[in-house]
């Protein structure tokens, strides 16, 4: 009877705390003759895994799921979409260049071949209860009785990667009358609506004035999405629709409305100028400095930024693409954790939500709150002052500079912006013309020397690249949670003891494309390399063809043979070279192995 | 001034009657110096063309549009769909084997390269006013104000090819709770719903009983569509979905409900037996002799035909595919023209709607009312009795037998069924053992001789093959309207004078396929050739690949490379031979040139 009670106790220990697992296993082996129990225990231990709940299957969530490999977790994915969509190709779906099916992949495919305990529920998160570590969800599938099912999921760790919704800036009539371009369904709806406009304008008894209105396509927002959609629509109309609807082609008008002074303002000026010039030649009406103040059923009202004049333009279809906003349940969660006044969830550099344990946030729904050097300057000084002399020598500083640069990447960026090779140069600047060896600075002098470094802090853009890298980073952290607990690999904790468990997240920018239609594109690549024109379009195709055609075997050429063949036929040596140079972009595209590409600056965006 | 008045008069003549056109052209030329006017007149004459309004862009309507070539018509097509859908592949769309885009073609593509005055309006016909030759239409595109536009179209000739809608036999709950499989949207909706069922069954907190219900797919109707859908769904579940949803695969059940004794009852018994046997092996639950009497939100009630017992089965998704019904505006039109009690519009053998001039009907919305020999026997006798002797000799009969067989195809079918080579055999049978030359029959004896021939009359099935052949036939008639008015090519008018303008429509049956899943198919080909099994599936692929991959240049391999490649890889000599043998099926598939295939009996269905 005694041994049985022992088993019972061991069993309870398994259930109560999974970290006892290895310890118990040792006990059983040393106890002898207990092999049968050990086996039973290891299958029992399944329910004892840490439960990771992932919200969302966009770039961030999918990248996390693709990269997580540690079988010690039980992963539950909750997302209203059971597929991942390759969003950079959404504008191409609006015009049928690419079929919706070619840009989506079922998320279940990602975990099919993994030896991981992953569950997926097609549902929306409606509330996070961080105190009790629960997530409230609602299925988005209607059942036969037109009801939707609610359920609650417990978590040990919560990963929020739900993206953002469209920001209408509370402009009246936008939600009711405009199309958006964030989801696959949006793109398909736009495609149907464009054709509907052409069909409506072709009906008998439609006046010329009505034809003009119906075939006026208004795009609000001159960012990359708006610009690419305007370009795709222009090509679609001029290459395909004019052949099918020859009688009404002269009534078509495309207008791109932008509140700022230029379209593509986040790009290099050369790209902006090229795009504006190309659109002018194409007959796309670019109205900058013009803010939309109201959208009614048949008219858009805009206000000129320079003189406040309000103009009303009749339209047939309007697409709104001006930026991102916060999802309602995230807003609610932010109130809970004291972040009510922010646009997105603030996290630290390890993607942990500030003020909330066990919760991580990444992608468009989050921003990293980079710690300022000046906030921590006293702690940094203290840690660096190894001999407690009250002053820092260059040597003392150099001992910790790697940790400082890792913890506060703005320091490295600042040095680079000033073309300084070493921290000594910065200290020297503060101290004046003194020999490097004899420099010694007190706390005030160090403050002066580092006073400007925080100006180099940058917010990361809300792009697929950032989200994808964050997902892969977090998966690696989770995979090595225990390993790094024992052997922390992060920088020194300046305000605490020891080292941080992980290195903080670092974004690597691999460039950005802006397809401009007519087989022209612009790309802004790291190191200020700007590429514009026909070859850039083929570079763009090539990069995306890698996603569509290459790496996964079963997604293969069948997915979108047209694009693939175009790339085959047109790949000249210039394109091929560019593709080779940017094979590093793989990490952006397939988000599996982040390799450091040659000569690309970290943390440049 | 005088010449001006002359022009005015001529101009009015143009407007009043287009058949004056050639006459007036002669006048102007003989008048001399009137070239400028003649030119003006010929452009004016555009509005003077006969206006043909075509309702619908299914198999019948599209086949008409593809084949019509005479520029003397102004064609106005009105259809709620601006594309033609290759409906035999709809069941494949439900499971994603084929993409919806691959089976549709914009109708405007068909007339782009034609030198014809064709206009298309995306609208539904809501009323036909045959008295005033007007069609009332309503656009099915909502405008920004959520209104739909109405308009009226005048016609000189009206061609009704609107197909049919689903026949629910007024079973309660069918419209509210069942899916149909007639349109591309239906197939896409079914695909989404199948996945939704799997997602719903995967949600947490769903009981085993609910999982079973949700994953029970019920298909009502054991005709070719229901059978093919059941087979596709079975393959989709067992080849693809079990991999994505391994935990719930054992809950899946597919039930095929059929009120008759067998599924595929219109096929040869060997095919029916093979299909039922295959489905049994596959685990598809085939319930024959079981009529659906009610569909509620979660249950289907069936009544056993043999004992009247009512059973209730819970289901997750139901697809209704039991036959075709009449569209409401067609019902309304049938009342107008005294055909209120029919299922479909009755036409004569030239596809002209009975009791209504200038209106033609074809495809699933129409049936040909084949004239009976016995109704016209007196007229036939009179016309055949060339010497007015009151009796018919074999020679007299043989003079008109070709016309009789053309006008009444049942005569030929009857002779063939009795294995008679000649009408003389029939007459001989009536008269007893008399030398052929000395046979003479009076009217009563002729009636006796021909009394059974009308039993060979058959209704044409509501298939794509019939509709497509009718469209092509009618287009040829329209193209040669004037030519055949002068030189009629049809059979003798037995009840009137002269000859019919055109030969009556004759259906040529090229066989029918029933894909059964798991790369097995059955085909019933003319001459009672039955082909079953794996090679038949490749024959089926090959035949359809011709549509998808071959003839149109730009639709090409890109459309559905997977199917094409499968055909490439698997075509063995047997398949190739079969394809060559059935290259005649082209007419069914591309409906352009109807060629008579070797050894195929006409009017067999």
mmCIF file of N, CA, C and O in Angstrom, chain A residues 76 82 96 99 101 106 108-109 112 119-122 139 141-145 149 151 191 195-196 199-200 202-206 213 243-245 297-298 315-316 558 561-562 565, chain B residues 76 82 96 99 101 106 108-109 112 120-122 139 141-145 149-151 191 195-196 199-200 202-206 213 243-245 297-298 315-316 558 561-562 565:
data_model
loop_
_atom_site.group_PDB
_atom_site.id
_atom_site.type_symbol
_atom_site.label_atom_id
_atom_site.label_comp_id
_atom_site.label_asym_id
_atom_site.label_seq_id
_atom_site.Cartn_x
_atom_site.Cartn_y
_atom_site.Cartn_z
ATOM 1 N N UNK A 76 -3.130 27.382 -28.234
ATOM 2 C CA UNK A 76 -4.513 27.535 -28.696
ATOM 3 C C UNK A 76 -4.595 28.846 -29.495
ATOM 4 O O UNK A 76 -4.367 29.915 -28.952
ATOM 5 N N UNK A 82 -9.456 31.460 -40.492
ATOM 6 C CA UNK A 82 -8.676 30.227 -40.376
ATOM 7 C C UNK A 82 -7.579 30.150 -41.434
ATOM 8 O O UNK A 82 -7.103 29.075 -41.773
ATOM 9 N N UNK A 96 -8.119 41.312 -59.984
ATOM 10 C CA UNK A 96 -8.087 39.994 -60.598
ATOM 11 C C UNK A 96 -6.735 39.580 -61.156
ATOM 12 O O UNK A 96 -6.626 38.555 -61.809
ATOM 13 N N UNK A 99 -5.521 35.715 -57.948
ATOM 14 C CA UNK A 99 -6.753 35.159 -57.403
ATOM 15 C C UNK A 99 -6.642 35.104 -55.875
ATOM 16 O O UNK A 99 -5.566 34.837 -55.334
ATOM 17 N N UNK A 101 -7.472 32.983 -53.790
ATOM 18 C CA UNK A 101 -6.983 31.701 -53.325
ATOM 19 C C UNK A 101 -5.455 31.613 -53.326
ATOM 20 O O UNK A 101 -4.867 30.879 -52.547
ATOM 21 N N UNK A 106 -4.305 27.991 -45.404
ATOM 22 C CA UNK A 106 -4.976 27.632 -44.141
ATOM 23 C C UNK A 106 -3.965 27.587 -43.002
ATOM 24 O O UNK A 106 -2.886 27.016 -43.165
ATOM 25 N N UNK A 108 -4.100 25.915 -40.396
ATOM 26 C CA UNK A 108 -3.895 24.531 -39.936
ATOM 27 C C UNK A 108 -2.763 23.846 -40.700
ATOM 28 O O UNK A 108 -2.143 22.918 -40.192
ATOM 29 N N UNK A 109 -2.519 24.313 -41.933
ATOM 30 C CA UNK A 109 -1.381 23.770 -42.685
ATOM 31 C C UNK A 109 -0.061 23.999 -41.966
ATOM 32 O O UNK A 109 0.858 23.205 -42.094
ATOM 33 N N UNK A 112 0.311 21.304 -39.191
ATOM 34 C CA UNK A 112 0.033 19.916 -39.515
ATOM 35 C C UNK A 112 1.219 19.003 -39.272
ATOM 36 O O UNK A 112 1.074 17.921 -38.718
ATOM 37 N N UNK A 119 -4.165 23.892 -31.174
ATOM 38 C CA UNK A 119 -5.603 23.840 -31.430
ATOM 39 C C UNK A 119 -6.002 25.167 -32.058
ATOM 40 O O UNK A 119 -5.455 26.218 -31.705
ATOM 41 N N UNK A 120 -6.949 25.136 -32.989
ATOM 42 C CA UNK A 120 -7.389 26.389 -33.591
ATOM 43 C C UNK A 120 -8.889 26.554 -33.403
ATOM 44 O O UNK A 120 -9.651 25.601 -33.565
ATOM 45 N N UNK A 121 -9.329 27.756 -33.041
ATOM 46 C CA UNK A 121 -10.769 28.048 -32.974
ATOM 47 C C UNK A 121 -11.072 29.276 -33.826
ATOM 48 O O UNK A 121 -10.466 30.333 -33.641
ATOM 49 N N UNK A 122 -11.994 29.114 -34.756
ATOM 50 C CA UNK A 122 -12.383 30.246 -35.601
ATOM 51 C C UNK A 122 -13.353 31.116 -34.824
ATOM 52 O O UNK A 122 -14.556 30.846 -34.774
ATOM 53 N N UNK A 139 -17.522 32.746 -31.483
ATOM 54 C CA UNK A 139 -17.374 32.179 -32.824
ATOM 55 C C UNK A 139 -17.950 33.155 -33.842
ATOM 56 O O UNK A 139 -18.950 33.812 -33.583
ATOM 57 N N UNK A 141 -18.901 32.051 -36.806
ATOM 58 C CA UNK A 141 -19.701 31.248 -37.728
ATOM 59 C C UNK A 141 -21.119 31.211 -37.179
ATOM 60 O O UNK A 141 -21.326 30.819 -36.028
ATOM 61 N N UNK A 142 -22.052 31.601 -38.005
ATOM 62 C CA UNK A 142 -23.440 31.496 -37.563
ATOM 63 C C UNK A 142 -23.866 30.037 -37.581
ATOM 64 O O UNK A 142 -23.549 29.309 -38.511
ATOM 65 N N UNK A 143 -24.579 29.595 -36.562
ATOM 66 C CA UNK A 143 -25.103 28.231 -36.635
ATOM 67 C C UNK A 143 -26.472 28.264 -37.317
ATOM 68 O O UNK A 143 -26.939 29.322 -37.750
ATOM 69 N N UNK A 144 -27.083 27.133 -37.437
ATOM 70 C CA UNK A 144 -28.363 27.067 -38.167
ATOM 71 C C UNK A 144 -29.420 27.973 -37.542
ATOM 72 O O UNK A 144 -30.377 28.362 -38.189
ATOM 73 N N UNK A 145 -29.263 28.244 -36.254
ATOM 74 C CA UNK A 145 -30.254 29.070 -35.574
ATOM 75 C C UNK A 145 -29.847 30.545 -35.570
ATOM 76 O O UNK A 145 -30.361 31.342 -34.790
ATOM 77 N N UNK A 149 -21.612 31.032 -31.101
ATOM 78 C CA UNK A 149 -21.267 30.427 -29.819
ATOM 79 C C UNK A 149 -20.175 31.190 -29.080
ATOM 80 O O UNK A 149 -19.197 31.623 -29.667
ATOM 81 N N UNK A 151 -17.332 31.186 -25.876
ATOM 82 C CA UNK A 151 -16.566 30.289 -25.011
ATOM 83 C C UNK A 151 -15.409 31.048 -24.358
ATOM 84 O O UNK A 151 -15.083 32.166 -24.769
ATOM 85 N N UNK A 191 -13.475 44.250 -56.137
ATOM 86 C CA UNK A 191 -13.463 43.738 -57.510
ATOM 87 C C UNK A 191 -14.880 43.661 -58.072
ATOM 88 O O UNK A 191 -15.143 44.090 -59.198
ATOM 89 N N UNK A 195 -16.691 46.126 -61.243
ATOM 90 C CA UNK A 195 -17.445 45.579 -62.383
ATOM 91 C C UNK A 195 -18.895 46.063 -62.332
ATOM 92 O O UNK A 195 -19.458 46.455 -63.360
ATOM 93 N N UNK A 196 -19.464 46.081 -61.122
ATOM 94 C CA UNK A 196 -20.841 46.581 -60.973
ATOM 95 C C UNK A 196 -20.959 48.007 -61.501
ATOM 96 O O UNK A 196 -21.950 48.353 -62.149
ATOM 97 N N UNK A 199 -21.113 47.873 -65.158
ATOM 98 C CA UNK A 199 -22.406 47.356 -65.617
ATOM 99 C C UNK A 199 -23.505 48.402 -65.437
ATOM 100 O O UNK A 199 -24.355 48.567 -66.313
ATOM 101 N N UNK A 200 -23.473 49.096 -64.296
ATOM 102 C CA UNK A 200 -24.512 50.110 -64.065
ATOM 103 C C UNK A 200 -24.436 51.214 -65.088
ATOM 104 O O UNK A 200 -25.451 51.685 -65.604
ATOM 105 N N UNK A 202 -23.495 50.922 -67.994
ATOM 106 C CA UNK A 202 -23.882 50.406 -69.321
ATOM 107 C C UNK A 202 -25.383 50.210 -69.474
ATOM 108 O O UNK A 202 -25.845 49.847 -70.556
ATOM 109 N N UNK A 203 -26.142 50.377 -68.393
ATOM 110 C CA UNK A 203 -27.585 50.149 -68.482
ATOM 111 C C UNK A 203 -28.238 51.190 -69.386
ATOM 112 O O UNK A 203 -27.719 52.302 -69.522
ATOM 113 N N UNK A 204 -29.370 50.815 -70.006
ATOM 114 C CA UNK A 204 -30.070 51.823 -70.812
ATOM 115 C C UNK A 204 -30.596 52.930 -69.892
ATOM 116 O O UNK A 204 -30.710 52.718 -68.688
ATOM 117 N N UNK A 205 -30.864 54.058 -70.464
ATOM 118 C CA UNK A 205 -31.471 55.187 -69.742
ATOM 119 C C UNK A 205 -30.572 55.816 -68.679
ATOM 120 O O UNK A 205 -31.058 56.537 -67.820
ATOM 121 N N UNK A 206 -29.269 55.538 -68.680
ATOM 122 C CA UNK A 206 -28.391 56.221 -67.728
ATOM 123 C C UNK A 206 -27.832 57.469 -68.412
ATOM 124 O O UNK A 206 -27.257 57.381 -69.494
ATOM 125 N N UNK A 213 -20.536 60.041 -62.959
ATOM 126 C CA UNK A 213 -20.493 59.847 -61.511
ATOM 127 C C UNK A 213 -20.201 58.379 -61.183
ATOM 128 O O UNK A 213 -19.303 58.082 -60.388
ATOM 129 N N UNK A 243 -11.742 47.056 -73.156
ATOM 130 C CA UNK A 243 -12.071 46.127 -74.237
ATOM 131 C C UNK A 243 -13.485 45.576 -74.080
ATOM 132 O O UNK A 243 -14.177 45.332 -75.052
ATOM 133 N N UNK A 244 -13.885 45.364 -72.809
ATOM 134 C CA UNK A 244 -15.213 44.801 -72.567
ATOM 135 C C UNK A 244 -16.298 45.874 -72.594
ATOM 136 O O UNK A 244 -17.450 45.586 -72.890
ATOM 137 N N UNK A 245 -15.942 47.099 -72.248
ATOM 138 C CA UNK A 245 -16.932 48.188 -72.187
ATOM 139 C C UNK A 245 -16.436 49.359 -73.040
ATOM 140 O O UNK A 245 -16.212 50.458 -72.510
ATOM 141 N N UNK A 297 -23.888 59.227 -49.824
ATOM 142 C CA UNK A 297 -24.110 58.090 -50.725
ATOM 143 C C UNK A 297 -23.572 58.302 -52.142
ATOM 144 O O UNK A 297 -23.158 57.363 -52.805
ATOM 145 N N UNK A 298 -23.595 59.556 -52.583
ATOM 146 C CA UNK A 298 -23.143 59.802 -53.952
ATOM 147 C C UNK A 298 -22.048 60.857 -54.053
ATOM 148 O O UNK A 298 -21.572 61.147 -55.147
ATOM 149 N N UNK A 315 -19.240 60.579 -56.793
ATOM 150 C CA UNK A 315 -18.390 59.411 -57.023
ATOM 151 C C UNK A 315 -19.254 58.166 -57.213
ATOM 152 O O UNK A 315 -20.425 58.153 -56.826
ATOM 153 N N UNK A 316 -18.643 57.116 -57.762
ATOM 154 C CA UNK A 316 -19.343 55.844 -57.928
ATOM 155 C C UNK A 316 -18.889 54.814 -56.925
ATOM 156 O O UNK A 316 -19.670 54.052 -56.377
ATOM 157 N N UNK A 558 1.441 26.025 -59.484
ATOM 158 C CA UNK A 558 0.019 26.038 -59.833
ATOM 159 C C UNK A 558 -0.713 27.212 -59.251
ATOM 160 O O UNK A 558 -1.738 27.612 -59.752
ATOM 161 N N UNK A 561 0.327 30.753 -61.885
ATOM 162 C CA UNK A 561 1.281 30.537 -62.962
ATOM 163 C C UNK A 561 1.537 31.782 -63.793
ATOM 164 O O UNK A 561 2.624 31.956 -64.312
ATOM 165 N N UNK A 562 0.551 32.669 -63.927
ATOM 166 C CA UNK A 562 0.733 33.831 -64.789
ATOM 167 C C UNK A 562 1.904 34.680 -64.298
ATOM 168 O O UNK A 562 2.816 34.995 -65.046
ATOM 169 N N UNK A 565 5.173 32.878 -64.725
ATOM 170 C CA UNK A 565 5.668 32.829 -66.092
ATOM 171 C C UNK A 565 6.208 34.185 -66.533
ATOM 172 O O UNK A 565 7.228 34.282 -67.186
ATOM 173 N N UNK B 76 -29.800 42.677 -78.183
ATOM 174 C CA UNK B 76 -29.729 43.210 -76.823
ATOM 175 C C UNK B 76 -29.870 42.018 -75.865
ATOM 176 O O UNK B 76 -30.895 41.344 -75.852
ATOM 177 N N UNK B 82 -23.354 38.617 -65.946
ATOM 178 C CA UNK B 82 -22.622 39.074 -67.126
ATOM 179 C C UNK B 82 -21.566 38.060 -67.559
ATOM 180 O O UNK B 82 -20.600 38.394 -68.211
ATOM 181 N N UNK B 96 -13.404 23.098 -54.212
ATOM 182 C CA UNK B 96 -12.142 23.769 -54.502
ATOM 183 C C UNK B 96 -11.248 23.030 -55.483
ATOM 184 O O UNK B 96 -10.117 23.438 -55.698
ATOM 185 N N UNK B 99 -11.342 26.317 -59.458
ATOM 186 C CA UNK B 99 -11.647 27.649 -58.955
ATOM 187 C C UNK B 99 -12.816 28.233 -59.761
ATOM 188 O O UNK B 99 -12.917 27.997 -60.969
ATOM 189 N N UNK B 101 -13.362 31.032 -60.899
ATOM 190 C CA UNK B 101 -12.911 31.843 -62.015
ATOM 191 C C UNK B 101 -12.631 31.014 -63.271
ATOM 192 O O UNK B 101 -12.746 31.493 -64.397
ATOM 193 N N UNK B 106 -16.640 36.051 -69.245
ATOM 194 C CA UNK B 106 -17.534 37.208 -69.427
ATOM 195 C C UNK B 106 -18.261 37.107 -70.766
ATOM 196 O O UNK B 106 -17.629 36.797 -71.786
ATOM 197 N N UNK B 108 -19.392 39.406 -72.507
ATOM 198 C CA UNK B 108 -18.913 40.437 -73.437
ATOM 199 C C UNK B 108 -17.734 39.945 -74.273
ATOM 200 O O UNK B 108 -17.495 40.453 -75.375
ATOM 201 N N UNK B 109 -16.984 38.980 -73.746
ATOM 202 C CA UNK B 109 -15.886 38.391 -74.512
ATOM 203 C C UNK B 109 -16.390 37.729 -75.779
ATOM 204 O O UNK B 109 -15.690 37.700 -76.777
ATOM 205 N N UNK B 112 -16.990 40.491 -78.428
ATOM 206 C CA UNK B 112 -15.963 41.515 -78.631
ATOM 207 C C UNK B 112 -15.451 41.559 -80.058
ATOM 208 O O UNK B 112 -15.262 42.630 -80.628
ATOM 209 N N UNK B 120 -25.272 44.587 -73.931
ATOM 210 C CA UNK B 120 -25.581 43.735 -72.787
ATOM 211 C C UNK B 120 -26.067 44.582 -71.619
ATOM 212 O O UNK B 120 -25.493 45.625 -71.318
ATOM 213 N N UNK B 121 -27.117 44.137 -70.936
ATOM 214 C CA UNK B 121 -27.563 44.807 -69.708
ATOM 215 C C UNK B 121 -27.649 43.790 -68.583
ATOM 216 O O UNK B 121 -28.330 42.775 -68.714
ATOM 217 N N UNK B 122 -26.953 44.071 -67.482
ATOM 218 C CA UNK B 122 -27.000 43.158 -66.339
ATOM 219 C C UNK B 122 -28.285 43.429 -65.571
ATOM 220 O O UNK B 122 -28.363 44.337 -64.748
ATOM 221 N N UNK B 139 -32.521 46.093 -63.122
ATOM 222 C CA UNK B 139 -31.101 45.863 -62.868
ATOM 223 C C UNK B 139 -30.943 45.121 -61.553
ATOM 224 O O UNK B 139 -31.678 45.370 -60.597
ATOM 225 N N UNK B 141 -28.093 45.236 -59.897
ATOM 226 C CA UNK B 141 -27.013 45.905 -59.169
ATOM 227 C C UNK B 141 -27.648 46.986 -58.318
ATOM 228 O O UNK B 141 -28.354 47.852 -58.829
ATOM 229 N N UNK B 142 -27.385 46.951 -57.038
ATOM 230 C CA UNK B 142 -27.900 48.019 -56.186
ATOM 231 C C UNK B 142 -27.077 49.280 -56.432
ATOM 232 O O UNK B 142 -25.865 49.229 -56.528
ATOM 233 N N UNK B 143 -27.738 50.412 -56.526
ATOM 234 C CA UNK B 143 -26.953 51.642 -56.616
ATOM 235 C C UNK B 143 -26.666 52.148 -55.209
ATOM 236 O O UNK B 143 -27.026 51.517 -54.217
ATOM 237 N N UNK B 144 -25.982 53.272 -55.126
ATOM 238 C CA UNK B 144 -25.580 53.773 -53.798
ATOM 239 C C UNK B 144 -26.774 54.007 -52.882
ATOM 240 O O UNK B 144 -26.649 54.009 -51.676
ATOM 241 N N UNK B 145 -27.925 54.231 -53.495
ATOM 242 C CA UNK B 145 -29.105 54.531 -52.674
ATOM 243 C C UNK B 145 -29.920 53.260 -52.418
ATOM 244 O O UNK B 145 -31.091 53.334 -52.054
ATOM 245 N N UNK B 149 -32.464 49.830 -60.759
ATOM 246 C CA UNK B 149 -33.070 50.578 -61.856
ATOM 247 C C UNK B 149 -33.938 49.698 -62.761
ATOM 248 O O UNK B 149 -33.563 48.594 -63.087
ATOM 249 N N UNK B 150 -35.093 50.226 -63.147
ATOM 250 C CA UNK B 150 -35.994 49.528 -64.059
ATOM 251 C C UNK B 150 -35.868 50.131 -65.450
ATOM 252 O O UNK B 150 -35.592 51.322 -65.602
ATOM 253 N N UNK B 151 -36.062 49.321 -66.446
ATOM 254 C CA UNK B 151 -36.111 49.847 -67.810
ATOM 255 C C UNK B 151 -36.903 48.900 -68.705
ATOM 256 O O UNK B 151 -37.165 47.760 -68.331
ATOM 257 N N UNK B 191 -19.024 25.702 -50.494
ATOM 258 C CA UNK B 191 -17.626 25.510 -50.086
ATOM 259 C C UNK B 191 -17.357 26.168 -48.741
ATOM 260 O O UNK B 191 -16.752 25.573 -47.845
ATOM 261 N N UNK B 195 -16.567 24.202 -44.859
ATOM 262 C CA UNK B 195 -15.451 24.577 -43.969
ATOM 263 C C UNK B 195 -16.002 25.102 -42.647
ATOM 264 O O UNK B 195 -15.488 24.776 -41.561
ATOM 265 N N UNK B 196 -17.064 25.916 -42.738
ATOM 266 C CA UNK B 196 -17.682 26.440 -41.508
ATOM 267 C C UNK B 196 -18.116 25.293 -40.595
ATOM 268 O O UNK B 196 -17.956 25.378 -39.377
ATOM 269 N N UNK B 199 -15.158 23.992 -38.872
ATOM 270 C CA UNK B 199 -14.690 24.932 -37.849
ATOM 271 C C UNK B 199 -15.610 24.928 -36.631
ATOM 272 O O UNK B 199 -15.147 24.969 -35.496
ATOM 273 N N UNK B 200 -16.920 24.871 -36.895
ATOM 274 C CA UNK B 200 -17.863 24.864 -35.775
ATOM 275 C C UNK B 200 -17.681 23.622 -34.918
ATOM 276 O O UNK B 200 -17.679 23.695 -33.686
ATOM 277 N N UNK B 202 -15.056 22.094 -34.465
ATOM 278 C CA UNK B 202 -13.768 22.155 -33.769
ATOM 279 C C UNK B 202 -13.761 23.121 -32.601
ATOM 280 O O UNK B 202 -12.755 23.239 -31.896
ATOM 281 N N UNK B 203 -14.839 23.863 -32.403
ATOM 282 C CA UNK B 203 -14.864 24.846 -31.314
ATOM 283 C C UNK B 203 -14.846 24.123 -29.967
ATOM 284 O O UNK B 203 -15.308 22.988 -29.860
ATOM 285 N N UNK B 204 -14.303 24.805 -28.929
ATOM 286 C CA UNK B 204 -14.347 24.186 -27.608
ATOM 287 C C UNK B 204 -15.810 24.080 -27.158
ATOM 288 O O UNK B 204 -16.683 24.779 -27.674
ATOM 289 N N UNK B 205 -16.063 23.221 -26.229
ATOM 290 C CA UNK B 205 -17.394 23.076 -25.616
ATOM 291 C C UNK B 205 -18.472 22.537 -26.543
ATOM 292 O O UNK B 205 -19.659 22.658 -26.246
ATOM 293 N N UNK B 206 -18.110 21.979 -27.687
ATOM 294 C CA UNK B 206 -19.132 21.375 -28.546
ATOM 295 C C UNK B 206 -19.234 19.894 -28.172
ATOM 296 O O UNK B 206 -18.230 19.179 -28.182
ATOM 297 N N UNK B 213 -23.930 16.031 -35.388
ATOM 298 C CA UNK B 213 -24.959 16.721 -36.154
ATOM 299 C C UNK B 213 -24.315 17.693 -37.144
ATOM 300 O O UNK B 213 -24.644 17.709 -38.332
ATOM 301 N N UNK B 243 -6.868 15.826 -43.048
ATOM 302 C CA UNK B 243 -5.512 16.251 -42.678
ATOM 303 C C UNK B 243 -5.548 17.535 -41.857
ATOM 304 O O UNK B 243 -4.749 17.731 -40.954
ATOM 305 N N UNK B 244 -6.476 18.404 -42.186
ATOM 306 C CA UNK B 244 -6.545 19.687 -41.469
ATOM 307 C C UNK B 244 -7.324 19.554 -40.163
ATOM 308 O O UNK B 244 -7.108 20.323 -39.225
ATOM 309 N N UNK B 245 -8.258 18.625 -40.099
ATOM 310 C CA UNK B 245 -9.096 18.469 -38.899
ATOM 311 C C UNK B 245 -9.041 17.014 -38.426
ATOM 312 O O UNK B 245 -10.071 16.329 -38.390
ATOM 313 N N UNK B 297 -34.424 23.869 -38.993
ATOM 314 C CA UNK B 297 -33.071 24.433 -38.864
ATOM 315 C C UNK B 297 -32.004 23.385 -38.565
ATOM 316 O O UNK B 297 -30.863 23.530 -38.955
ATOM 317 N N UNK B 298 -32.368 22.348 -37.835
ATOM 318 C CA UNK B 298 -31.365 21.351 -37.477
ATOM 319 C C UNK B 298 -31.749 19.921 -37.865
ATOM 320 O O UNK B 298 -30.973 19.006 -37.631
ATOM 321 N N UNK B 315 -28.954 17.367 -38.991
ATOM 322 C CA UNK B 315 -27.945 17.615 -40.043
ATOM 323 C C UNK B 315 -27.215 18.922 -39.770
ATOM 324 O O UNK B 315 -27.690 19.771 -39.006
ATOM 325 N N UNK B 316 -26.068 19.069 -40.422
ATOM 326 C CA UNK B 316 -25.290 20.314 -40.315
ATOM 327 C C UNK B 316 -25.422 21.165 -41.552
ATOM 328 O O UNK B 316 -25.554 22.379 -41.489
ATOM 329 N N UNK B 558 -3.450 28.470 -68.319
ATOM 330 C CA UNK B 558 -3.422 29.184 -67.040
ATOM 331 C C UNK B 558 -4.683 29.003 -66.236
ATOM 332 O O UNK B 558 -4.682 29.134 -65.035
ATOM 333 N N UNK B 561 -4.427 24.826 -64.453
ATOM 334 C CA UNK B 561 -3.289 23.993 -64.812
ATOM 335 C C UNK B 561 -3.303 22.635 -64.135
ATOM 336 O O UNK B 561 -2.836 21.664 -64.690
ATOM 337 N N UNK B 562 -3.888 22.540 -62.946
ATOM 338 C CA UNK B 562 -3.839 21.275 -62.222
ATOM 339 C C UNK B 562 -4.539 20.182 -63.027
ATOM 340 O O UNK B 562 -3.967 19.138 -63.280
ATOM 341 N N UNK B 565 -2.594 19.325 -66.201
ATOM 342 C CA UNK B 565 -1.407 18.529 -65.990
ATOM 343 C C UNK B 565 -1.775 17.083 -65.670
ATOM 344 O O UNK B 565 -1.139 16.151 -66.138
#
